[in-house]
Amino acid sequence: RGRVFADLEALAGTPMTRLLDLNVALIERLAGWLGVRTPLRLASALAAPGSRGEHLAALCERLGATDYLSTPGAEAYLHED
């Protein structure tokens, strides 16, 4: 518990100009606390084309994914325009 508060305190003292920076830092710390070692990547860094489902498929392809799991609630988003 002490490490978590120390990490959050250090994070609070880190200058950030974008909300994205805070989000990524929090996600990385949470993953570390939980022992998750999966590499995190920003979709924007992958320069995948398309929109919606096409964009998602391009991201999966660039990462070499063979499967994609999604909740039923995402079905409308994944339909092609």
mmCIF file with all atom_site columns, N, CA and C in Angstrom:
data_model
loop_
_atom_site.group_PDB
_atom_site.id
_atom_site.type_symbol
_atom_site.label_atom_id
_atom_site.label_alt_id
_atom_site.label_comp_id
_atom_site.label_asym_id
_atom_site.label_entity_id
_atom_site.label_seq_id
_atom_site.pdbx_PDB_ins_code
_atom_site.Cartn_x
_atom_site.Cartn_y
_atom_site.Cartn_z
_atom_site.occupancy
_atom_site.B_iso_or_equiv
_atom_site.pdbx_formal_charge
_atom_site.auth_seq_id
_atom_site.auth_comp_id
_atom_site.auth_asym_id
_atom_site.auth_atom_id
_atom_site.pdbx_PDB_model_num
ATOM 1   N N  . ARG A 1 1  ? 0.827   -1.198  0.000   1.00 0.00 ? 1  ARG A N  1
ATOM 2   C CA . ARG A 1 1  ? 0.000   0.000   0.000   1.00 0.00 ? 1  ARG A CA 1
ATOM 3   C C  . ARG A 1 1  ? 0.866   1.256   0.000   1.00 0.00 ? 1  ARG A C  1
ATOM 4   N N  . GLY A 1 2  ? 1.966   1.233   0.718   1.00 0.00 ? 2  GLY A N  1
ATOM 5   C CA . GLY A 1 2  ? 2.848   2.385   0.768   1.00 0.00 ? 2  GLY A CA 1
ATOM 6   C C  . GLY A 1 2  ? 3.447   2.722   -0.578  1.00 0.00 ? 2  GLY A C  1
ATOM 7   N N  . ARG A 1 3  ? 3.792   1.683   -1.358  1.00 0.00 ? 3  ARG A N  1
ATOM 8   C CA . ARG A 1 3  ? 4.367   1.911   -2.679  1.00 0.00 ? 3  ARG A CA 1
ATOM 9   C C  . ARG A 1 3  ? 3.364   2.598   -3.599  1.00 0.00 ? 3  ARG A C  1
ATOM 10  N N  . VAL A 1 4  ? 2.103   2.208   -3.504  1.00 0.00 ? 4  VAL A N  1
ATOM 11  C CA . VAL A 1 4  ? 1.061   2.809   -4.342  1.00 0.00 ? 4  VAL A CA 1
ATOM 12  C C  . VAL A 1 4  ? 0.957   4.300   -4.064  1.00 0.00 ? 4  VAL A C  1
ATOM 13  N N  . PHE A 1 5  ? 0.894   4.658   -2.782  1.00 0.00 ? 5  PHE A N  1
ATOM 14  C CA . PHE A 1 5  ? 0.775   6.079   -2.431  1.00 0.00 ? 5  PHE A CA 1
ATOM 15  C C  . PHE A 1 5  ? 2.035   6.848   -2.815  1.00 0.00 ? 5  PHE A C  1
ATOM 16  N N  . ALA A 1 6  ? 3.194   6.234   -2.659  1.00 0.00 ? 6  ALA A N  1
ATOM 17  C CA . ALA A 1 6  ? 4.443   6.886   -3.054  1.00 0.00 ? 6  ALA A CA 1
ATOM 18  C C  . ALA A 1 6  ? 4.470   7.120   -4.565  1.00 0.00 ? 6  ALA A C  1
ATOM 19  N N  . ASP A 1 7  ? 4.015   6.121   -5.337  1.00 0.00 ? 7  ASP A N  1
ATOM 20  C CA . ASP A 1 7  ? 3.954   6.269   -6.796  1.00 0.00 ? 7  ASP A CA 1
ATOM 21  C C  . ASP A 1 7  ? 2.995   7.384   -7.203  1.00 0.00 ? 7  ASP A C  1
ATOM 22  N N  . LEU A 1 8  ? 1.826   7.418   -6.560  1.00 0.00 ? 8  LEU A N  1
ATOM 23  C CA . LEU A 1 8  ? 0.844   8.456   -6.889  1.00 0.00 ? 8  LEU A CA 1
ATOM 24  C C  . LEU A 1 8  ? 1.347   9.844   -6.503  1.00 0.00 ? 8  LEU A C  1
ATOM 25  N N  . GLU A 1 9  ? 2.037   9.926   -5.379  1.00 0.00 ? 9  GLU A N  1
ATOM 26  C CA . GLU A 1 9  ? 2.594   11.208  -4.952  1.00 0.00 ? 9  GLU A CA 1
ATOM 27  C C  . GLU A 1 9  ? 3.645   11.685  -5.951  1.00 0.00 ? 9  GLU A C  1
ATOM 28  N N  . ALA A 1 10 ? 4.490   10.771  -6.418  1.00 0.00 ? 10 ALA A N  1
ATOM 29  C CA . ALA A 1 10 ? 5.505   11.132  -7.413  1.00 0.00 ? 10 ALA A CA 1
ATOM 30  C C  . ALA A 1 10 ? 4.840   11.569  -8.711  1.00 0.00 ? 10 ALA A C  1
ATOM 31  N N  . LEU A 1 11 ? 3.793   10.869  -9.080  1.00 0.00 ? 11 LEU A N  1
ATOM 32  C CA . LEU A 1 11 ? 3.060   11.210  -10.299 1.00 0.00 ? 11 LEU A CA 1
ATOM 33  C C  . LEU A 1 11 ? 2.429   12.593  -10.185 1.00 0.00 ? 11 LEU A C  1
ATOM 34  N N  . ALA A 1 12 ? 1.896   12.918  -9.021  1.00 0.00 ? 12 ALA A N  1
ATOM 35  C CA . ALA A 1 12 ? 1.261   14.220  -8.808  1.00 0.00 ? 12 ALA A CA 1
ATOM 36  C C  . ALA A 1 12 ? 2.266   15.358  -8.958  1.00 0.00 ? 12 ALA A C  1
ATOM 37  N N  . GLY A 1 13 ? 3.527   15.079  -8.703  1.00 0.00 ? 13 GLY A N  1
ATOM 38  C CA . GLY A 1 13 ? 4.559   16.111  -8.822  1.00 0.00 ? 13 GLY A CA 1
ATOM 39  C C  . GLY A 1 13 ? 5.196   16.182  -10.194 1.00 0.00 ? 13 GLY A C  1
ATOM 40  N N  . THR A 1 14 ? 4.726   15.368  -11.111 1.00 0.00 ? 14 THR A N  1
ATOM 41  C CA . THR A 1 14 ? 5.289   15.340  -12.460 1.00 0.00 ? 14 THR A CA 1
ATOM 42  C C  . THR A 1 14 ? 4.526   16.293  -13.365 1.00 0.00 ? 14 THR A C  1
ATOM 43  N N  . PRO A 1 15 ? 5.229   17.254  -13.970 1.00 0.00 ? 15 PRO A N  1
ATOM 44  C CA . PRO A 1 15 ? 4.529   18.182  -14.866 1.00 0.00 ? 15 PRO A CA 1
ATOM 45  C C  . PRO A 1 15 ? 4.056   17.467  -16.137 1.00 0.00 ? 15 PRO A C  1
ATOM 46  N N  . MET A 1 16 ? 2.795   17.666  -16.475 1.00 0.00 ? 16 MET A N  1
ATOM 47  C CA . MET A 1 16 ? 2.217   17.074  -17.682 1.00 0.00 ? 16 MET A CA 1
ATOM 48  C C  . MET A 1 16 ? 1.381   18.138  -18.379 1.00 0.00 ? 16 MET A C  1
ATOM 49  N N  . THR A 1 17 ? 1.468   18.165  -19.690 1.00 0.00 ? 17 THR A N  1
ATOM 50  C CA . THR A 1 17 ? 0.745   19.183  -20.446 1.00 0.00 ? 17 THR A CA 1
ATOM 51  C C  . THR A 1 17 ? -0.537  18.644  -21.082 1.00 0.00 ? 17 THR A C  1
ATOM 52  N N  . ARG A 1 18 ? -0.651  17.312  -21.150 1.00 0.00 ? 18 ARG A N  1
ATOM 53  C CA . ARG A 1 18 ? -1.829  16.721  -21.785 1.00 0.00 ? 18 ARG A CA 1
ATOM 54  C C  . ARG A 1 18 ? -2.468  15.685  -20.853 1.00 0.00 ? 18 ARG A C  1
ATOM 55  N N  . LEU A 1 19 ? -3.763  15.567  -20.925 1.00 0.00 ? 19 LEU A N  1
ATOM 56  C CA . LEU A 1 19 ? -4.478  14.559  -20.150 1.00 0.00 ? 19 LEU A CA 1
ATOM 57  C C  . LEU A 1 19 ? -4.007  13.166  -20.548 1.00 0.00 ? 19 LEU A C  1
ATOM 58  N N  . LEU A 1 20 ? -3.674  12.986  -21.809 1.00 0.00 ? 20 LEU A N  1
ATOM 59  C CA . LEU A 1 20 ? -3.166  11.709  -22.300 1.00 0.00 ? 20 LEU A CA 1
ATOM 60  C C  . LEU A 1 20 ? -1.962  11.257  -21.483 1.00 0.00 ? 20 LEU A C  1
ATOM 61  N N  . ASP A 1 21 ? -1.059  12.163  -21.180 1.00 0.00 ? 21 ASP A N  1
ATOM 62  C CA . ASP A 1 21 ? 0.139   11.819  -20.415 1.00 0.00 ? 21 ASP A CA 1
ATOM 63  C C  . ASP A 1 21 ? -0.220  11.278  -19.032 1.00 0.00 ? 21 ASP A C  1
ATOM 64  N N  . LEU A 1 22 ? -1.188  11.894  -18.388 1.00 0.00 ? 22 LEU A N  1
ATOM 65  C CA . LEU A 1 22 ? -1.637  11.423  -17.080 1.00 0.00 ? 22 LEU A CA 1
ATOM 66  C C  . LEU A 1 22 ? -2.310  10.063  -17.210 1.00 0.00 ? 22 LEU A C  1
ATOM 67  N N  . ASN A 1 23 ? -3.173  9.900   -18.205 1.00 0.00 ? 23 ASN A N  1
ATOM 68  C CA . ASN A 1 23 ? -3.851  8.622   -18.408 1.00 0.00 ? 23 ASN A CA 1
ATOM 69  C C  . ASN A 1 23 ? -2.861  7.487   -18.625 1.00 0.00 ? 23 ASN A C  1
ATOM 70  N N  . VAL A 1 24 ? -1.888  7.705   -19.496 1.00 0.00 ? 24 VAL A N  1
ATOM 71  C CA . VAL A 1 24 ? -0.892  6.673   -19.784 1.00 0.00 ? 24 VAL A CA 1
ATOM 72  C C  . VAL A 1 24 ? -0.079  6.356   -18.527 1.00 0.00 ? 24 VAL A C  1
ATOM 73  N N  . ALA A 1 25 ? 0.337   7.365   -17.804 1.00 0.00 ? 25 ALA A N  1
ATOM 74  C CA . ALA A 1 25 ? 1.113   7.144   -16.583 1.00 0.00 ? 25 ALA A CA 1
ATOM 75  C C  . ALA A 1 25 ? 0.306   6.345   -15.560 1.00 0.00 ? 25 ALA A C  1
ATOM 76  N N  . LEU A 1 26 ? -0.957  6.670   -15.396 1.00 0.00 ? 26 LEU A N  1
ATOM 77  C CA . LEU A 1 26 ? -1.801  5.935   -14.444 1.00 0.00 ? 26 LEU A CA 1
ATOM 78  C C  . LEU A 1 26 ? -2.012  4.481   -14.873 1.00 0.00 ? 26 LEU A C  1
ATOM 79  N N  . ILE A 1 27 ? -2.255  4.271   -16.161 1.00 0.00 ? 27 ILE A N  1
ATOM 80  C CA . ILE A 1 27 ? -2.451  2.909   -16.668 1.00 0.00 ? 27 ILE A CA 1
ATOM 81  C C  . ILE A 1 27 ? -1.173  2.089   -16.505 1.00 0.00 ? 27 ILE A C  1
ATOM 82  N N  . GLU A 1 28 ? -0.033  2.675   -16.816 1.00 0.00 ? 28 GLU A N  1
ATOM 83  C CA . GLU A 1 28 ? 1.241   1.964   -16.661 1.00 0.00 ? 28 GLU A CA 1
ATOM 84  C C  . GLU A 1 28 ? 1.503   1.602   -15.203 1.00 0.00 ? 28 GLU A C  1
ATOM 85  N N  . ARG A 1 29 ? 1.221   2.524   -14.299 1.00 0.00 ? 29 ARG A N  1
ATOM 86  C CA . ARG A 1 29 ? 1.425   2.229   -12.876 1.00 0.00 ? 29 ARG A CA 1
ATOM 87  C C  . ARG A 1 29 ? 0.461   1.153   -12.387 1.00 0.00 ? 29 ARG A C  1
ATOM 88  N N  . LEU A 1 30 ? -0.798  1.259   -12.768 1.00 0.00 ? 30 LEU A N  1
ATOM 89  C CA . LEU A 1 30 ? -1.777  0.262   -12.365 1.00 0.00 ? 30 LEU A CA 1
ATOM 90  C C  . LEU A 1 30 ? -1.377  -1.121  -12.874 1.00 0.00 ? 30 LEU A C  1
ATOM 91  N N  . ALA A 1 31 ? -0.953  -1.190  -14.126 1.00 0.00 ? 31 ALA A N  1
ATOM 92  C CA . ALA A 1 31 ? -0.506  -2.464  -14.687 1.00 0.00 ? 31 ALA A CA 1
ATOM 93  C C  . ALA A 1 31 ? 0.678   -3.009  -13.876 1.00 0.00 ? 31 ALA A C  1
ATOM 94  N N  . GLY A 1 32 ? 1.596   -2.143  -13.529 1.00 0.00 ? 32 GLY A N  1
ATOM 95  C CA . GLY A 1 32 ? 2.743   -2.567  -12.722 1.00 0.00 ? 32 GLY A CA 1
ATOM 96  C C  . GLY A 1 32 ? 2.328   -3.093  -11.360 1.00 0.00 ? 32 GLY A C  1
ATOM 97  N N  . TRP A 1 33 ? 1.431   -2.392  -10.699 1.00 0.00 ? 33 TRP A N  1
ATOM 98  C CA . TRP A 1 33 ? 0.958   -2.827  -9.380  1.00 0.00 ? 33 TRP A CA 1
ATOM 99  C C  . TRP A 1 33 ? 0.282   -4.195  -9.458  1.00 0.00 ? 33 TRP A C  1
ATOM 100 N N  . LEU A 1 34 ? -0.417  -4.443  -10.572 1.00 0.00 ? 34 LEU A N  1
ATOM 101 C CA . LEU A 1 34 ? -1.138  -5.704  -10.743 1.00 0.00 ? 34 LEU A CA 1
ATOM 102 C C  . LEU A 1 34 ? -0.280  -6.811  -11.354 1.00 0.00 ? 34 LEU A C  1
ATOM 103 N N  . GLY A 1 35 ? 0.949   -6.475  -11.716 1.00 0.00 ? 35 GLY A N  1
ATOM 104 C CA . GLY A 1 35 ? 1.838   -7.470  -12.304 1.00 0.00 ? 35 GLY A CA 1
ATOM 105 C C  . GLY A 1 35 ? 1.568   -7.760  -13.771 1.00 0.00 ? 35 GLY A C  1
ATOM 106 N N  . VAL A 1 36 ? 0.880   -6.865  -14.440 1.00 0.00 ? 36 VAL A N  1
ATOM 107 C CA . VAL A 1 36 ? 0.590   -7.035  -15.873 1.00 0.00 ? 36 VAL A CA 1
ATOM 108 C C  . VAL A 1 36 ? 1.830   -6.608  -16.656 1.00 0.00 ? 36 VAL A C  1
ATOM 109 N N  . ARG A 1 37 ? 2.336   -7.511  -17.476 1.00 0.00 ? 37 ARG A N  1
ATOM 110 C CA . ARG A 1 37 ? 3.564   -7.241  -18.228 1.00 0.00 ? 37 ARG A CA 1
ATOM 111 C C  . ARG A 1 37 ? 3.321   -7.068  -19.729 1.00 0.00 ? 37 ARG A C  1
ATOM 112 N N  . THR A 1 38 ? 2.062   -7.010  -20.128 1.00 0.00 ? 38 THR A N  1
ATOM 113 C CA . THR A 1 38 ? 1.722   -6.825  -21.536 1.00 0.00 ? 38 THR A CA 1
ATOM 114 C C  . THR A 1 38 ? 2.186   -5.445  -21.989 1.00 0.00 ? 38 THR A C  1
ATOM 115 N N  . PRO A 1 39 ? 2.914   -5.371  -23.110 1.00 0.00 ? 39 PRO A N  1
ATOM 116 C CA . PRO A 1 39 ? 3.349   -4.059  -23.600 1.00 0.00 ? 39 PRO A CA 1
ATOM 117 C C  . PRO A 1 39 ? 2.149   -3.191  -23.962 1.00 0.00 ? 39 PRO A C  1
ATOM 118 N N  . LEU A 1 40 ? 2.217   -1.912  -23.641 1.00 0.00 ? 40 LEU A N  1
ATOM 119 C CA . LEU A 1 40 ? 1.165   -0.955  -23.977 1.00 0.00 ? 40 LEU A CA 1
ATOM 120 C C  . LEU A 1 40 ? 1.625   -0.108  -25.153 1.00 0.00 ? 40 LEU A C  1
ATOM 121 N N  . ARG A 1 41 ? 0.729   0.100   -26.095 1.00 0.00 ? 41 ARG A N  1
ATOM 122 C CA . ARG A 1 41 ? 1.051   0.933   -27.250 1.00 0.00 ? 41 ARG A CA 1
ATOM 123 C C  . ARG A 1 41 ? -0.083  1.903   -27.500 1.00 0.00 ? 41 ARG A C  1
ATOM 124 N N  . LEU A 1 42 ? 0.244   3.093   -27.928 1.00 0.00 ? 42 LEU A N  1
ATOM 125 C CA . LEU A 1 42 ? -0.777  4.065   -28.319 1.00 0.00 ? 42 LEU A CA 1
ATOM 126 C C  . LEU A 1 42 ? -1.180  3.792   -29.769 1.00 0.00 ? 42 LEU A C  1
ATOM 127 N N  . ALA A 1 43 ? -2.477  3.756   -30.003 1.00 0.00 ? 43 ALA A N  1
ATOM 128 C CA . ALA A 1 43 ? -2.960  3.527   -31.359 1.00 0.00 ? 43 ALA A CA 1
ATOM 129 C C  . ALA A 1 43 ? -2.427  4.603   -32.306 1.00 0.00 ? 43 ALA A C  1
ATOM 130 N N  . SER A 1 44 ? -2.302  5.813   -31.813 1.00 0.00 ? 44 SER A N  1
ATOM 131 C CA . SER A 1 44 ? -1.818  6.908   -32.660 1.00 0.00 ? 44 SER A CA 1
ATOM 132 C C  . SER A 1 44 ? -0.390  6.679   -33.140 1.00 0.00 ? 44 SER A C  1
ATOM 133 N N  . ALA A 1 45 ? 0.396   5.898   -32.414 1.00 0.00 ? 45 ALA A N  1
ATOM 134 C CA . ALA A 1 45 ? 1.777   5.630   -32.805 1.00 0.00 ? 45 ALA A CA 1
ATOM 135 C C  . ALA A 1 45 ? 1.860   4.573   -33.903 1.00 0.00 ? 45 ALA A C  1
ATOM 136 N N  . LEU A 1 46 ? 0.769   3.878   -34.169 1.00 0.00 ? 46 LEU A N  1
ATOM 137 C CA . LEU A 1 46 ? 0.783   2.805   -35.160 1.00 0.00 ? 46 LEU A CA 1
ATOM 138 C C  . LEU A 1 46 ? 0.394   3.271   -36.555 1.00 0.00 ? 46 LEU A C  1
ATOM 139 N N  . ALA A 1 47 ? -0.092  4.483   -36.670 1.00 0.00 ? 47 ALA A N  1
ATOM 140 C CA . ALA A 1 47 ? -0.446  5.081   -37.969 1.00 0.00 ? 47 ALA A CA 1
ATOM 141 C C  . ALA A 1 47 ? -1.299  4.147   -38.815 1.00 0.00 ? 47 ALA A C  1
ATOM 142 N N  . ALA A 1 48 ? -2.347  3.606   -38.227 1.00 0.00 ? 48 ALA A N  1
ATOM 143 C CA . ALA A 1 48 ? -3.239  2.702   -38.952 1.00 0.00 ? 48 ALA A CA 1
ATOM 144 C C  . ALA A 1 48 ? -4.314  3.506   -39.673 1.00 0.00 ? 48 ALA A C  1
ATOM 145 N N  . PRO A 1 49 ? -4.618  3.137   -40.906 1.00 0.00 ? 49 PRO A N  1
ATOM 146 C CA . PRO A 1 49 ? -5.632  3.870   -41.682 1.00 0.00 ? 49 PRO A CA 1
ATOM 147 C C  . PRO A 1 49 ? -7.049  3.454   -41.307 1.00 0.00 ? 49 PRO A C  1
ATOM 148 N N  . GLY A 1 50 ? -8.008  4.166   -41.852 1.00 0.00 ? 50 GLY A N  1
ATOM 149 C CA . GLY A 1 50 ? -9.412  3.798   -41.726 1.00 0.00 ? 50 GLY A CA 1
ATOM 150 C C  . GLY A 1 50 ? -10.102 4.429   -40.539 1.00 0.00 ? 50 GLY A C  1
ATOM 151 N N  . SER A 1 51 ? -11.363 4.074   -40.399 1.00 0.00 ? 51 SER A N  1
ATOM 152 C CA . SER A 1 51 ? -12.148 4.529   -39.264 1.00 0.00 ? 51 SER A CA 1
ATOM 153 C C  . SER A 1 51 ? -12.964 3.359   -38.748 1.00 0.00 ? 51 SER A C  1
ATOM 154 N N  . ARG A 1 52 ? -13.331 3.443   -37.510 1.00 0.00 ? 52 ARG A N  1
ATOM 155 C CA . ARG A 1 52 ? -14.145 2.435   -36.831 1.00 0.00 ? 52 ARG A CA 1
ATOM 156 C C  . ARG A 1 52 ? -13.571 1.035   -36.996 1.00 0.00 ? 52 ARG A C  1
ATOM 157 N N  . GLY A 1 53 ? -14.381 0.118   -37.492 1.00 0.00 ? 53 GLY A N  1
ATOM 158 C CA . GLY A 1 53 ? -13.963 -1.277  -37.607 1.00 0.00 ? 53 GLY A CA 1
ATOM 159 C C  . GLY A 1 53 ? -12.742 -1.467  -38.489 1.00 0.00 ? 53 GLY A C  1
ATOM 160 N N  . GLU A 1 54 ? -12.682 -0.699  -39.569 1.00 0.00 ? 54 GLU A N  1
ATOM 161 C CA . GLU A 1 54 ? -11.524 -0.784  -40.473 1.00 0.00 ? 54 GLU A CA 1
ATOM 162 C C  . GLU A 1 54 ? -10.249 -0.362  -39.750 1.00 0.00 ? 54 GLU A C  1
ATOM 163 N N  . HIS A 1 55 ? -10.337 0.695   -38.976 1.00 0.00 ? 55 HIS A N  1
ATOM 164 C CA . HIS A 1 55 ? -9.187  1.176   -38.203 1.00 0.00 ? 55 HIS A CA 1
ATOM 165 C C  . HIS A 1 55 ? -8.765  0.128   -37.177 1.00 0.00 ? 55 HIS A C  1
ATOM 166 N N  . LEU A 1 56 ? -9.728  -0.440  -36.503 1.00 0.00 ? 56 LEU A N  1
ATOM 167 C CA . LEU A 1 56 ? -9.442  -1.463  -35.502 1.00 0.00 ? 56 LEU A CA 1
ATOM 168 C C  . LEU A 1 56 ? -8.777  -2.675  -36.147 1.00 0.00 ? 56 LEU A C  1
ATOM 169 N N  . ALA A 1 57 ? -9.276  -3.098  -37.314 1.00 0.00 ? 57 ALA A N  1
ATOM 170 C CA . ALA A 1 57 ? -8.676  -4.226  -38.027 1.00 0.00 ? 57 ALA A CA 1
ATOM 171 C C  . ALA A 1 57 ? -7.236  -3.908  -38.427 1.00 0.00 ? 57 ALA A C  1
ATOM 172 N N  . ALA A 1 58 ? -6.981  -2.683  -38.867 1.00 0.00 ? 58 ALA A N  1
ATOM 173 C CA . ALA A 1 58 ? -5.627  -2.271  -39.247 1.00 0.00 ? 58 ALA A CA 1
ATOM 174 C C  . ALA A 1 58 ? -4.704  -2.277  -38.033 1.00 0.00 ? 58 ALA A C  1
ATOM 175 N N  . LEU A 1 59 ? -5.205  -1.831  -36.884 1.00 0.00 ? 59 LEU A N  1
ATOM 176 C CA . LEU A 1 59 ? -4.392  -1.865  -35.660 1.00 0.00 ? 59 LEU A CA 1
ATOM 177 C C  . LEU A 1 59 ? -4.030  -3.303  -35.306 1.00 0.00 ? 59 LEU A C  1
ATOM 178 N N  . CYS A 1 60 ? -5.012  -4.190  -35.358 1.00 0.00 ? 60 CYS A N  1
ATOM 179 C CA . CYS A 1 60 ? -4.774  -5.604  -35.046 1.00 0.00 ? 60 CYS A CA 1
ATOM 180 C C  . CYS A 1 60 ? -3.749  -6.200  -36.000 1.00 0.00 ? 60 CYS A C  1
ATOM 181 N N  . GLU A 1 61 ? -3.875  -5.867  -37.278 1.00 0.00 ? 61 GLU A N  1
ATOM 182 C CA . GLU A 1 61 ? -2.935  -6.374  -38.277 1.00 0.00 ? 61 GLU A CA 1
ATOM 183 C C  . GLU A 1 61 ? -1.516  -5.892  -37.995 1.00 0.00 ? 61 GLU A C  1
ATOM 184 N N  . ARG A 1 62 ? -1.370  -4.623  -37.672 1.00 0.00 ? 62 ARG A N  1
ATOM 185 C CA . ARG A 1 62 ? -0.034  -4.065  -37.410 1.00 0.00 ? 62 ARG A CA 1
ATOM 186 C C  . ARG A 1 62 ? 0.623   -4.699  -36.192 1.00 0.00 ? 62 ARG A C  1
ATOM 187 N N  . LEU A 1 63 ? -0.210  -5.145  -35.258 1.00 0.00 ? 63 LEU A N  1
ATOM 188 C CA . LEU A 1 63 ? 0.319   -5.759  -34.041 1.00 0.00 ? 63 LEU A CA 1
ATOM 189 C C  . LEU A 1 63 ? 0.433   -7.280  -34.147 1.00 0.00 ? 63 LEU A C  1
ATOM 190 N N  . GLY A 1 64 ? 0.027   -7.831  -35.293 1.00 0.00 ? 64 GLY A N  1
ATOM 191 C CA . GLY A 1 64 ? 0.117   -9.270  -35.494 1.00 0.00 ? 64 GLY A CA 1
ATOM 192 C C  . GLY A 1 64 ? -0.936  -10.058 -34.731 1.00 0.00 ? 64 GLY A C  1
ATOM 193 N N  . ALA A 1 65 ? -2.050  -9.415  -34.415 1.00 0.00 ? 65 ALA A N  1
ATOM 194 C CA . ALA A 1 65 ? -3.118  -10.088 -33.666 1.00 0.00 ? 65 ALA A CA 1
ATOM 195 C C  . ALA A 1 65 ? -3.797  -11.137 -34.539 1.00 0.00 ? 65 ALA A C  1
ATOM 196 N N  . THR A 1 66 ? -4.147  -12.252 -33.927 1.00 0.00 ? 66 THR A N  1
ATOM 197 C CA . THR A 1 66 ? -4.880  -13.296 -34.634 1.00 0.00 ? 66 THR A CA 1
ATOM 198 C C  . THR A 1 66 ? -6.325  -13.371 -34.165 1.00 0.00 ? 66 THR A C  1
ATOM 199 N N  . ASP A 1 67 ? -6.615  -12.749 -33.027 1.00 0.00 ? 67 ASP A N  1
ATOM 200 C CA . ASP A 1 67 ? -7.970  -12.744 -32.469 1.00 0.00 ? 67 ASP A CA 1
ATOM 201 C C  . ASP A 1 67 ? -8.265  -11.360 -31.893 1.00 0.00 ? 67 ASP A C  1
ATOM 202 N N  . TYR A 1 68 ? -9.548  -11.021 -31.871 1.00 0.00 ? 68 TYR A N  1
ATOM 203 C CA . TYR A 1 68 ? -9.998  -9.770  -31.246 1.00 0.00 ? 68 TYR A CA 1
ATOM 204 C C  . TYR A 1 68 ? -11.239 -10.079 -30.427 1.00 0.00 ? 68 TYR A C  1
ATOM 205 N N  . LEU A 1 69 ? -11.195 -9.746  -29.165 1.00 0.00 ? 69 LEU A N  1
ATOM 206 C CA . LEU A 1 69 ? -12.327 -9.969  -28.275 1.00 0.00 ? 69 LEU A CA 1
ATOM 207 C C  . LEU A 1 69 ? -13.007 -8.646  -27.994 1.00 0.00 ? 69 LEU A C  1
ATOM 208 N N  . SER A 1 70 ? -14.321 -8.649  -28.027 1.00 0.00 ? 70 SER A N  1
ATOM 209 C CA . SER A 1 70 ? -15.078 -7.429  -27.823 1.00 0.00 ? 70 SER A CA 1
ATOM 210 C C  . SER A 1 70 ? -16.378 -7.761  -27.099 1.00 0.00 ? 70 SER A C  1
ATOM 211 N N  . THR A 1 71 ? -16.914 -6.778  -26.427 1.00 0.00 ? 71 THR A N  1
ATOM 212 C CA . THR A 1 71 ? -18.201 -6.963  -25.754 1.00 0.00 ? 71 THR A CA 1
ATOM 213 C C  . THR A 1 71 ? -19.334 -6.752  -26.759 1.00 0.00 ? 71 THR A C  1
ATOM 214 N N  . PRO A 1 72 ? -20.510 -7.294  -26.491 1.00 0.00 ? 72 PRO A N  1
ATOM 215 C CA . PRO A 1 72 ? -21.647 -7.082  -27.395 1.00 0.00 ? 72 PRO A CA 1
ATOM 216 C C  . PRO A 1 72 ? -21.983 -5.599  -27.576 1.00 0.00 ? 72 PRO A C  1
ATOM 217 N N  . GLY A 1 73 ? -21.710 -4.787  -26.592 1.00 0.00 ? 73 GLY A N  1
ATOM 218 C CA . GLY A 1 73 ? -22.014 -3.369  -26.681 1.00 0.00 ? 73 GLY A CA 1
ATOM 219 C C  . GLY A 1 73 ? -21.207 -2.636  -27.743 1.00 0.00 ? 73 GLY A C  1
ATOM 220 N N  . ALA A 1 74 ? -20.098 -3.218  -28.189 1.00 0.00 ? 74 ALA A N  1
ATOM 221 C CA . ALA A 1 74 ? -19.250 -2.583  -29.205 1.00 0.00 ? 74 ALA A CA 1
ATOM 222 C C  . ALA A 1 74 ? -19.677 -2.937  -30.620 1.00 0.00 ? 74 ALA A C  1
ATOM 223 N N  . GLU A 1 75 ? -20.678 -3.776  -30.758 1.00 0.00 ? 75 GLU A N  1
ATOM 224 C CA . GLU A 1 75 ? -21.086 -4.260  -32.078 1.00 0.00 ? 75 GLU A CA 1
ATOM 225 C C  . GLU A 1 75 ? -21.441 -3.118  -33.038 1.00 0.00 ? 75 GLU A C  1
ATOM 226 N N  . ALA A 1 76 ? -22.195 -2.148  -32.574 1.00 0.00 ? 76 ALA A N  1
ATOM 227 C CA . ALA A 1 76 ? -22.599 -1.038  -33.446 1.00 0.00 ? 76 ALA A CA 1
ATOM 228 C C  . ALA A 1 76 ? -21.384 -0.248  -33.921 1.00 0.00 ? 76 ALA A C  1
ATOM 229 N N  . TYR A 1 77 ? -20.387 -0.106  -33.070 1.00 0.00 ? 77 TYR A N  1
ATOM 230 C CA . TYR A 1 77 ? -19.183 0.641   -33.432 1.00 0.00 ? 77 TYR A CA 1
ATOM 231 C C  . TYR A 1 77 ? -18.409 -0.085  -34.519 1.00 0.00 ? 77 TYR A C  1
ATOM 232 N N  . LEU A 1 78 ? -18.429 -1.414  -34.462 1.00 0.00 ? 78 LEU A N  1
ATOM 233 C CA . LEU A 1 78 ? -17.617 -2.198  -35.382 1.00 0.00 ? 78 LEU A CA 1
ATOM 234 C C  . LEU A 1 78 ? -18.240 -2.374  -36.755 1.00 0.00 ? 78 LEU A C  1
ATOM 235 N N  . HIS A 1 79 ? -19.517 -2.090  -36.900 1.00 0.00 ? 79 HIS A N  1
ATOM 236 C CA . HIS A 1 79 ? -20.156 -2.207  -38.216 1.00 0.00 ? 79 HIS A CA 1
ATOM 237 C C  . HIS A 1 79 ? -19.565 -1.177  -39.165 1.00 0.00 ? 79 HIS A C  1
ATOM 238 N N  . GLU A 1 80 ? -19.412 -1.600  -40.404 1.00 0.00 ? 80 GLU A N  1
ATOM 239 C CA . GLU A 1 80 ? -18.882 -0.686  -41.417 1.00 0.00 ? 80 GLU A CA 1
ATOM 240 C C  . GLU A 1 80 ? -19.898 0.405   -41.713 1.00 0.00 ? 80 GLU A C  1
ATOM 241 N N  . ASP A 1 81 ? -19.370 1.582   -42.052 1.00 0.00 ? 81 ASP A N  1
ATOM 242 C CA . ASP A 1 81 ? -20.234 2.704   -42.424 1.00 0.00 ? 81 ASP A CA 1
ATOM 243 C C  . ASP A 1 81 ? -20.823 2.497   -43.795 1.00 0.00 ? 81 ASP A C  1
#
